[in-house]
Short mmCIF file of C-alpha atoms and ligand atoms in Angstrom, two decimals:
data_model
loop_
_atom_site.label_atom_id
_atom_site.label_comp_id
_atom_site.label_asym_id
_atom_site.label_seq_id
_atom_site.Cartn_x
_atom_site.Cartn_y
_atom_site.Cartn_z
CA MET M 1 67.05 111.02 90.59
CA VAL M 2 68.01 112.47 87.39
CA ASP M 3 68.17 110.80 83.84
CA PHE M 4 70.93 111.43 81.67
CA GLU M 5 68.51 113.01 79.28
CA SER M 6 69.22 112.34 75.41
CA ALA M 7 70.21 108.80 75.65
CA GLY M 8 68.15 107.86 78.49
CA THR M 9 69.58 106.07 81.70
CA PRO M 10 72.60 103.72 80.72
CA VAL M 11 71.55 100.19 81.82
CA ALA M 12 73.75 97.19 81.12
CA ASP M 13 74.28 93.78 82.88
CA ASP M 14 71.38 95.06 85.24
CA VAL M 15 73.24 97.92 86.43
CA ILE M 16 71.75 101.48 86.59
CA VAL M 17 74.05 104.37 86.62
CA LYS M 18 72.43 107.56 87.75
CA PRO M 19 73.38 110.98 88.94
CA VAL M 20 71.71 112.21 92.30
CA ALA M 21 69.52 114.87 91.43
CA ASP M 22 71.35 118.53 92.01
CA GLN M 23 74.33 116.85 93.57
CA PRO M 24 77.85 115.96 92.26
CA ALA M 25 77.28 112.25 93.28
CA LEU M 26 76.49 109.15 91.27
CA LEU M 27 74.39 106.27 92.39
CA LEU M 28 74.93 102.66 91.00
CA GLU M 29 72.33 100.10 91.34
CA ARG M 30 72.07 96.54 90.89
CA LYS M 31 69.32 94.11 91.98
CA GLY M 32 68.47 96.49 94.73
CA GLU M 33 71.83 96.96 95.88
CA ARG M 34 73.30 100.68 95.73
CA VAL M 35 76.74 102.29 95.82
CA LEU M 36 77.11 105.91 96.14
CA VAL M 37 80.19 107.44 94.24
CA ILE M 38 81.85 111.07 94.83
CA ALA M 39 85.13 112.43 93.59
CA ASP M 40 87.65 115.00 94.30
CA LEU M 41 86.72 116.25 97.86
CA HIS M 42 89.97 117.80 98.01
CA LEU M 43 89.88 118.09 102.13
CA GLY M 44 92.29 120.70 103.09
CA TRP M 45 92.25 122.73 99.98
CA GLU M 46 91.50 125.83 102.14
CA VAL M 47 94.90 125.18 104.00
CA THR M 48 96.71 125.62 100.84
CA LEU M 49 94.89 128.81 100.42
CA ALA M 50 95.76 129.81 103.82
CA HIS M 51 99.42 129.69 102.85
CA GLN M 52 98.63 132.08 100.16
CA GLY M 53 97.15 134.66 102.74
CA ILE M 54 93.40 133.79 101.89
CA HIS M 55 91.58 132.52 104.79
CA VAL M 56 88.42 130.21 104.17
CA PRO M 57 86.99 128.44 107.35
CA SER M 58 87.30 124.51 107.18
CA GLN M 59 85.09 123.00 104.69
CA VAL M 60 84.98 119.44 106.61
CA PRO M 61 81.62 120.33 108.46
CA ARG M 62 80.06 121.58 105.39
CA LEU M 63 81.24 118.59 103.08
CA LEU M 64 80.08 116.17 105.74
CA ASP M 65 76.61 118.03 105.78
CA LYS M 66 76.16 117.71 102.08
CA LEU M 67 77.29 114.24 101.91
CA ARG M 68 74.99 113.17 105.16
CA LYS M 69 72.01 114.40 103.32
CA ILE M 70 72.77 112.55 99.93
CA LEU M 71 73.25 109.29 102.21
CA ALA M 72 70.17 109.57 103.94
CA GLU M 73 68.23 110.17 100.72
CA THR M 74 69.77 107.23 98.65
CA ASN M 75 70.61 104.79 101.34
CA PRO M 76 73.67 103.11 99.81
CA LYS M 77 75.30 100.02 101.34
CA LEU M 78 78.77 101.42 100.27
CA LEU M 79 80.32 104.69 99.60
CA VAL M 80 83.42 105.18 97.07
CA LEU M 81 85.50 108.24 97.20
CA LEU M 82 86.92 108.35 93.77
CA GLY M 83 90.21 109.98 94.40
CA ASP M 84 91.52 113.24 95.59
CA VAL M 85 90.18 112.80 99.05
CA LYS M 86 92.76 115.35 100.32
CA HIS M 87 94.45 118.24 98.74
CA ALA M 88 98.02 118.26 99.67
CA VAL M 89 100.28 116.24 97.25
CA SER M 90 102.25 113.13 98.75
CA LYS M 91 103.82 114.83 102.04
CA VAL M 92 101.22 115.11 104.64
CA GLU M 93 100.77 118.72 105.68
CA LEU M 94 100.60 119.31 109.33
CA GLU M 95 96.81 120.54 109.41
CA GLU M 96 95.89 117.19 107.43
CA TRP M 97 96.37 115.12 110.73
CA LYS M 98 93.66 116.92 112.17
CA TYR M 99 90.91 117.48 109.41
CA VAL M 100 91.37 114.33 107.21
CA PRO M 101 90.86 111.85 110.31
CA GLU M 102 88.09 114.49 111.58
CA PHE M 103 86.30 113.89 108.41
CA PHE M 104 86.75 110.02 108.20
CA ASP M 105 85.75 109.58 111.97
CA SER M 106 82.28 111.45 111.35
CA LEU M 107 82.03 109.61 107.92
CA VAL M 108 82.20 105.97 109.24
CA GLU M 109 79.52 106.87 111.68
CA ILE M 110 77.19 107.82 108.80
CA ILE M 111 78.13 104.89 106.81
CA PRO M 112 80.41 102.13 107.79
CA ASP M 113 81.27 100.77 104.37
CA VAL M 114 83.64 103.20 102.76
CA GLU M 115 86.36 102.51 100.02
CA VAL M 116 88.94 104.93 98.49
CA VAL M 117 90.19 104.82 94.92
CA PRO M 118 93.47 107.01 95.49
CA GLY M 119 94.03 109.92 93.21
CA ASN M 120 97.15 112.02 92.47
CA HIS M 121 96.84 113.93 95.82
CA ASP M 122 96.20 110.84 98.19
CA GLY M 123 99.80 109.93 98.97
CA ASN M 124 100.12 108.74 102.69
CA LEU M 125 96.39 108.66 103.09
CA GLU M 126 96.32 105.28 104.77
CA PRO M 127 97.45 106.61 108.24
CA LEU M 128 95.04 109.30 108.20
CA THR M 129 91.99 106.94 107.78
CA PRO M 130 90.26 104.33 110.25
CA PRO M 131 91.12 100.89 109.71
CA SER M 132 87.62 99.96 108.56
CA VAL M 133 88.15 102.21 105.34
CA LYS M 134 89.43 100.19 102.47
CA ILE M 135 92.18 101.91 100.39
CA ASN M 136 92.20 100.35 96.85
CA LYS M 137 95.01 100.62 94.55
CA SER M 138 95.41 103.76 92.46
CA ASN M 139 94.71 101.94 89.07
CA GLY M 140 91.02 101.33 90.04
CA MET M 141 88.33 99.00 91.23
CA VAL M 142 85.73 96.78 89.46
CA LEU M 143 82.31 96.45 90.87
CA TRP M 144 79.73 94.15 89.75
CA ASP M 145 82.17 93.08 86.82
CA SER M 146 80.53 95.97 85.10
CA VAL M 147 81.59 99.30 86.55
CA GLY M 148 85.23 100.52 86.55
CA LEU M 149 86.12 103.12 88.98
CA PHE M 150 89.50 104.94 88.57
CA HIS M 151 90.37 108.28 89.58
CA GLY M 152 91.62 109.28 85.84
CA HIS M 153 95.33 110.76 86.62
CA ALA M 154 96.82 107.49 85.48
CA TRP M 155 95.95 104.53 83.08
CA PRO M 156 93.28 101.97 84.78
CA ALA M 157 94.21 98.34 85.62
CA PRO M 158 93.54 95.62 82.83
CA PRO M 159 90.27 94.29 84.59
CA LEU M 160 88.66 97.87 83.97
CA LEU M 161 88.94 97.15 80.20
CA GLY M 162 86.19 94.72 80.20
CA CYS M 163 83.77 97.09 82.19
CA LYS M 164 80.66 98.52 80.22
CA PHE M 165 80.99 101.49 82.69
CA LEU M 166 83.76 103.55 83.46
CA VAL M 167 83.68 106.35 86.19
CA MET M 168 86.29 108.90 86.61
CA GLY M 169 87.13 112.09 88.63
CA HIS M 170 90.08 114.17 88.36
CA LEU M 171 88.89 116.67 85.67
CA HIS M 172 86.54 118.77 87.80
CA PRO M 173 84.49 119.76 84.68
CA VAL M 174 82.83 122.97 84.39
CA VAL M 175 81.28 124.75 81.44
CA VAL M 176 81.91 128.42 80.97
CA PHE M 177 79.49 130.70 79.21
CA LYS M 178 79.98 134.33 78.40
CA ASP M 179 76.77 136.62 77.75
CA PRO M 180 76.80 139.54 75.24
CA LEU M 181 77.76 141.99 78.08
CA GLY M 182 80.91 139.90 78.92
CA PHE M 183 79.45 138.27 82.05
CA ARG M 184 80.87 134.89 82.63
CA ILE M 185 78.83 132.11 83.94
CA THR M 186 80.52 128.87 85.41
CA ARG M 187 78.79 125.76 85.94
CA GLN M 188 79.85 122.52 87.06
CA ALA M 189 78.93 119.59 84.78
CA TRP M 190 78.70 115.83 84.23
CA VAL M 191 80.21 114.56 80.82
CA ARG M 192 79.35 111.08 79.65
CA ALA M 193 81.34 109.91 76.61
CA LYS M 194 81.99 106.67 74.85
CA SER M 195 85.36 104.77 75.17
CA ASP M 196 87.01 102.98 72.18
CA GLY M 197 87.89 99.71 73.98
CA ASN M 198 90.73 98.76 71.79
CA LYS M 199 92.52 101.96 72.07
CA LEU M 200 92.34 102.03 75.79
CA ALA M 201 93.75 98.63 75.91
CA GLU M 202 96.52 99.82 73.76
CA GLY M 203 97.42 102.43 76.24
CA VAL M 204 97.01 100.09 79.24
CA LEU M 205 99.56 97.51 77.61
CA ARG M 206 101.92 100.34 76.58
CA ARG M 207 102.21 101.39 80.20
CA GLU M 208 103.15 97.81 80.96
CA ASP M 209 105.50 97.18 77.92
CA ALA M 210 106.42 100.37 76.05
CA LYS M 211 107.32 98.00 72.82
CA PHE M 212 103.84 96.50 72.52
CA GLU M 213 102.39 96.08 69.12
CA GLY M 214 99.84 94.11 67.62
CA ASN M 215 96.05 93.56 68.48
CA ALA M 216 95.25 95.14 72.18
CA THR M 217 91.96 93.42 72.43
CA GLU M 218 93.46 89.98 71.68
CA GLU M 219 96.34 90.38 73.94
CA VAL M 220 94.32 91.68 76.81
CA LYS M 221 92.11 88.42 76.48
CA LYS M 222 95.23 86.49 76.45
CA LYS M 223 97.19 87.99 79.01
CA PHE M 224 94.43 88.77 81.58
CA GLY M 225 91.32 86.90 80.42
CA VAL M 226 89.59 89.84 80.01
CA SER M 227 87.24 90.75 77.17
CA VAL M 228 87.70 94.42 76.20
CA ALA M 229 84.36 96.40 75.88
CA ASP M 230 83.63 99.86 74.51
CA ALA M 231 82.45 101.75 77.67
CA ASP M 232 79.87 104.40 78.76
CA VAL M 233 82.36 106.86 80.51
CA ILE M 234 81.24 109.02 83.07
CA ILE M 235 83.40 111.88 84.29
CA MET M 236 82.12 113.29 87.40
CA PRO M 237 82.15 116.72 88.85
CA SER M 238 84.27 117.46 92.03
CA PHE M 239 82.11 117.06 95.09
CA ASN M 240 83.97 120.10 96.75
CA ASP M 241 82.41 122.89 94.79
CA TYR M 242 84.89 125.51 96.20
CA LEU M 243 87.57 124.23 93.84
CA GLY M 244 88.03 125.62 90.46
CA GLY M 245 87.43 123.29 87.61
CA GLN M 246 88.50 122.48 84.02
CA PRO M 247 86.37 124.61 81.64
CA ILE M 248 85.72 121.84 78.97
CA ASN M 249 84.70 124.37 76.41
CA LYS M 250 87.27 126.78 77.04
CA ASN M 251 90.78 125.32 77.09
CA TYR M 252 90.62 124.39 73.64
CA GLN M 253 91.29 126.62 70.88
CA GLU M 254 93.41 125.23 68.04
CA GLY M 255 94.22 122.21 70.47
CA TRP M 256 94.37 121.60 74.09
CA THR M 257 96.87 123.64 75.78
CA GLN M 258 100.30 122.06 77.06
CA LEU M 259 99.14 122.68 80.58
CA TYR M 260 95.64 121.19 80.15
CA LYS M 261 96.99 118.18 78.17
CA GLU M 262 99.50 117.41 81.00
CA TYR M 263 96.51 117.61 83.49
CA MET M 264 93.72 115.68 81.68
CA GLY M 265 95.76 112.44 82.26
CA PRO M 266 96.69 109.74 79.93
CA VAL M 267 93.21 108.38 79.15
CA LEU M 268 91.84 111.41 77.96
CA ARG M 269 94.94 112.47 76.24
CA SER M 270 95.19 109.36 74.24
CA GLY M 271 92.04 110.01 72.43
CA ALA M 272 90.61 106.54 73.76
CA VAL M 273 87.61 108.47 75.06
CA ASP M 274 85.54 110.47 72.64
CA PHE M 275 85.57 113.63 74.68
CA GLU M 276 84.76 115.92 71.87
CA ASN M 277 81.42 114.31 71.13
CA GLY M 278 80.76 113.74 74.95
CA GLU M 279 77.54 114.99 76.32
CA ALA M 280 77.60 117.79 78.97
CA TYR M 281 74.83 117.75 81.72
CA LEU M 282 74.17 120.31 84.47
CA PHE M 283 73.22 118.87 88.15
CA ASP M 284 69.49 119.07 87.51
CA GLY M 285 69.92 117.04 84.55
CA THR M 286 69.62 119.75 81.73
CA PHE M 287 71.35 118.43 78.65
CA LEU M 288 73.90 121.21 77.27
CA GLY M 289 74.97 119.58 74.16
CA LYS M 290 78.10 118.06 72.76
CA VAL M 291 81.38 119.35 74.32
CA GLU M 292 82.62 120.38 70.93
CA ASP M 293 79.39 122.29 70.23
CA LEU M 294 79.68 124.22 73.67
CA ARG M 295 82.98 125.24 72.62
CA ARG M 296 81.50 127.69 70.09
CA LEU M 297 79.42 129.26 72.80
CA ALA M 298 82.56 129.82 74.85
CA ARG M 299 84.32 132.29 72.60
MN1 MN P 1 93.19 114.57 90.60
#
């Protein structure tokens, strides 16, 4: 296991949150109970490429292999797939009827307890998964009253506002460096940042009622019985390492580009998560620095 170095391993409510060493997987632990989280598998990404004339062999065996090793090493009771399990948006591509069930059939033999929090690519996922796999709502799930898990393309459900930890995917963060000769180095990264609970609550309430005004924290308590908390937010790297990523230190020059703004999802766009002061880490635990400092290195 690797600690998030600079601030130590976050612990609250007896919950330990740790990235698995050298892997894009997050281990949550409470009183000896372990849950593994991975995000952005994008099964079938290679089929989309094939439509463009680029042929890459099916990644299903490779991804399963990687996952099998991590599961053997960490021995969790539950695996959570944090969105974008498959790649094709909403309409199920023909090929998906083969490789998505193929993936899940092998997966539930390795670990019987699997839950999905759907992402923006997961329309019509249910008919492709075994009945034992639980598909949650796309506005997220709460674990142990402390950990909110949501994909990140949409606002989380009100109960997640009370969580001390929020885990999200969707962004596929990578860090890009350029050396003096112009060589570009791209590395997947973890980002850890603080959320402003009240700001997040404002966004969640506005989604439900566009005219909302007043104190969001009080309103969430009144309406949903949830005590809003500032959270430790962990943005996960994509499990499928073949995918492109969002260079967190590059797409920002005088402001986020329009495309990136649209992509990053309402939570990050709203400023409710202090992404600028977020800390980036490599898979081996190396602390790279704050997101805003890394931007200077990208130019
Ligand atoms: Mn996504």
